[in-house]
């Protein structure tokens, strides 16, 4: 092996956070090496948002992030905001639009975001090394040495930006956690998030509704999201379910309000105004037919409203407002958009992302125990945390 090449900073992982960190540091005059085992940078950016990359959200606020320390993300999110990233996108002439709920997407393609980050890296003279596994990382005399392929490099700063283990078939690994542990940092137990939930037992009958979607309010514990839910051949998905999955814990029920716009008492009111109708008919008017039929079958209420006791109608209303599912699990890291948990924020500076006990070691992006809502929040964390470390290394 030849003599190690010296750099000011080595960044491991050329995803969203690593690319951001690299160009910020490079453009500050640092000599930066960015290493990734993939043959291509930013693979998750390329597939994100259905190929159009939901690159940020207009509604970024720290309370839309989950972490053992809910305050940790505040500093980075405040110092590099969604508006800063939008300004960068605008400088590159990338057209974008708001789809829904503040979610910003490229009009064209996610490739434009990757091209933009690569152009910025080039402007910062960042050296990018792709396609070789990282074989070893050591630390001595205030210097980190990284060995990959047949090469070695050293630097006083090392940034862990290798993401989380969601979607392993795209090259995602738990490497960040292994490396963090090696340097004595704690890791909050990782679990899949923004992930479909699976149903078993008597609830398998809902799997027959595979493909049916409806706007609902989904709740786990005290948290609730109003968006679409989708029945799948394995259980439940769609934005409302993906969002709630981040808050859901094994053994906990998920309650779905199938008619979140109906005021309490709507069925007894309907009995007065349309006594000859049935619950099945009313559900059919409000929901996709297959879903309406399944719910009506379960409620076993086929008499006309005029012949149904108010008490039964009130029970049906309550059931429809909080239909309780008991998911038996999630579809796991194979289908999870992100990972909750990761390198403990207790061990990191929220200003710089540097490890408190290991000078020169930094962690950014999904590798860290900060996880955003669905809708551009996770990329914004990658940009903001990457920027914070990029200013410091
Ligand atoms: P990221 O995973 O992007 O990058 C990590 C890099 O490290 C990768 O390039 C990987 O190859 C490399 N690496 C891993 N292990 C390594 C090893 N052992 N050695 C060397 N390199 C290694 N978010 C959002 O805000 N809007 C969206 O539209 C979407 N859409 C979306 C769709 C899908 C299908 C997924 C799976 C995820 C999303 N996300 C998203 C989430 C978003 O992709 C995610 O939060 C960011 O990519 C995280 O950025 P990082 O840079 O931290 O990790």
mmCIF file of C-alpha atoms and ligand atoms in Angstrom, residues 13-18 35-38 42 44 47-49 53-54 134 161-163 167 171-173 175 336-338 364-367 376-379 382, ligand 1:
data_model
loop_
_atom_site.group_PDB
_atom_site.id
_atom_site.type_symbol
_atom_site.label_atom_id
_atom_site.label_comp_id
_atom_site.label_asym_id
_atom_site.label_seq_id
_atom_site.Cartn_x
_atom_site.Cartn_y
_atom_site.Cartn_z
ATOM 1 C CA UNK A 13 -20.853 8.360 2.428
ATOM 2 C CA UNK A 14 -21.700 10.381 -0.710
ATOM 3 C CA UNK A 15 -25.434 10.637 -0.066
ATOM 4 C CA UNK A 16 -27.400 13.807 0.599
ATOM 5 C CA UNK A 17 -25.627 14.755 3.835
ATOM 6 C CA UNK A 18 -22.124 13.770 2.709
ATOM 7 C CA UNK A 35 -15.678 8.162 -0.199
ATOM 8 C CA UNK A 36 -18.609 5.852 -1.034
ATOM 9 C CA UNK A 37 -18.759 2.122 -1.681
ATOM 10 C CA UNK A 38 -21.426 2.625 -4.355
ATOM 11 C CA UNK A 42 -26.742 10.074 -4.169
ATOM 12 C CA UNK A 44 -31.408 7.566 -2.595
ATOM 13 C CA UNK A 47 -35.140 7.345 -6.417
ATOM 14 C CA UNK A 48 -36.712 9.782 -3.952
ATOM 15 C CA UNK A 49 -40.082 11.367 -4.458
ATOM 16 C CA UNK A 53 -36.997 14.290 -5.175
ATOM 17 C CA UNK A 54 -39.119 15.922 -2.484
ATOM 18 C CA UNK A 134 -14.043 0.855 3.315
ATOM 19 C CA UNK A 161 -22.365 10.204 6.576
ATOM 20 C CA UNK A 162 -23.172 6.624 5.585
ATOM 21 C CA UNK A 163 -26.885 6.868 6.447
ATOM 22 C CA UNK A 167 -33.385 -0.312 1.856
ATOM 23 C CA UNK A 171 -26.359 -0.432 -0.558
ATOM 24 C CA UNK A 172 -27.597 0.909 2.789
ATOM 25 C CA UNK A 173 -25.692 -0.500 5.765
ATOM 26 C CA UNK A 175 -21.702 0.846 8.967
ATOM 27 C CA UNK A 336 -38.615 1.603 5.286
ATOM 28 C CA UNK A 337 -37.984 5.055 3.835
ATOM 29 C CA UNK A 338 -35.844 5.974 6.838
ATOM 30 C CA UNK A 364 -24.489 13.801 10.037
ATOM 31 C CA UNK A 365 -27.690 12.867 8.180
ATOM 32 C CA UNK A 366 -29.719 9.739 8.730
ATOM 33 C CA UNK A 367 -26.869 8.060 10.641
ATOM 34 C CA UNK A 376 -38.978 16.470 2.486
ATOM 35 C CA UNK A 377 -38.112 16.669 6.183
ATOM 36 C CA UNK A 378 -35.404 14.020 6.029
ATOM 37 C CA UNK A 379 -33.526 15.622 3.156
ATOM 38 C CA UNK A 382 -29.344 15.909 5.678
HETATM 39 P P1 LIG B 1 -27.910 8.364 2.304
HETATM 40 O O1 LIG B 1 -28.504 7.023 2.517
HETATM 41 O O2 LIG B 1 -28.523 9.282 1.322
HETATM 42 O O3 LIG B 1 -26.369 8.237 1.919
HETATM 43 C C1 LIG B 1 -25.505 7.342 2.553
HETATM 44 C C2 LIG B 1 -24.388 7.014 1.604
HETATM 45 O O4 LIG B 1 -23.457 6.188 2.300
HETATM 46 C C3 LIG B 1 -24.850 6.222 0.396
HETATM 47 O O5 LIG B 1 -24.354 6.832 -0.775
HETATM 48 C C4 LIG B 1 -24.287 4.814 0.609
HETATM 49 O O6 LIG B 1 -23.901 4.195 -0.606
HETATM 50 C C5 LIG B 1 -23.071 5.110 1.469
HETATM 51 N N1 LIG B 1 -22.689 3.982 2.322
HETATM 52 C C6 LIG B 1 -23.494 3.231 3.111
HETATM 53 N N2 LIG B 1 -22.756 2.276 3.729
HETATM 54 C C7 LIG B 1 -21.480 2.463 3.320
HETATM 55 C C8 LIG B 1 -20.274 1.786 3.597
HETATM 56 N N3 LIG B 1 -20.251 0.738 4.431
HETATM 57 N N4 LIG B 1 -19.140 2.223 3.004
HETATM 58 C C9 LIG B 1 -19.162 3.294 2.149
HETATM 59 N N5 LIG B 1 -20.274 3.953 1.833
HETATM 60 C C10 LIG B 1 -21.425 3.542 2.427
HETATM 61 N N6 LIG B 1 -36.508 11.977 2.100
HETATM 62 C C11 LIG B 1 -37.041 13.180 1.775
HETATM 63 O O7 LIG B 1 -36.810 14.155 2.488
HETATM 64 N N7 LIG B 1 -37.795 13.310 0.625
HETATM 65 C C12 LIG B 1 -38.048 12.260 -0.199
HETATM 66 O O8 LIG B 1 -38.673 12.417 -1.260
HETATM 67 C C13 LIG B 1 -37.538 10.980 0.170
HETATM 68 N N8 LIG B 1 -37.826 9.884 -0.587
HETATM 69 C C14 LIG B 1 -37.278 8.680 -0.258
HETATM 70 C C15 LIG B 1 -37.587 7.554 -1.041
HETATM 71 C C16 LIG B 1 -37.037 6.327 -0.720
HETATM 72 C C17 LIG B 1 -37.409 5.118 -1.533
HETATM 73 C C18 LIG B 1 -36.134 6.218 0.372
HETATM 74 C C19 LIG B 1 -35.493 4.916 0.712
HETATM 75 C C20 LIG B 1 -35.853 7.320 1.152
HETATM 76 C C21 LIG B 1 -36.433 8.563 0.861
HETATM 77 N N9 LIG B 1 -36.172 9.681 1.645
HETATM 78 C C22 LIG B 1 -36.736 10.892 1.305
HETATM 79 C C23 LIG B 1 -35.231 9.637 2.785
HETATM 80 C C24 LIG B 1 -33.869 10.169 2.319
HETATM 81 O O9 LIG B 1 -33.466 9.450 1.171
HETATM 82 C C25 LIG B 1 -32.837 10.010 3.422
HETATM 83 O O10 LIG B 1 -33.296 10.627 4.601
HETATM 84 C C26 LIG B 1 -31.519 10.671 3.005
HETATM 85 O O11 LIG B 1 -31.038 10.071 1.815
HETATM 86 C C27 LIG B 1 -30.465 10.529 4.096
HETATM 87 O O12 LIG B 1 -29.278 11.109 3.630
HETATM 88 P P2 LIG B 1 -27.861 10.566 4.137
HETATM 89 O O13 LIG B 1 -26.860 11.284 3.319
HETATM 90 O O14 LIG B 1 -27.791 10.635 5.598
HETATM 91 O O15 LIG B 1 -27.874 9.034 3.760
#
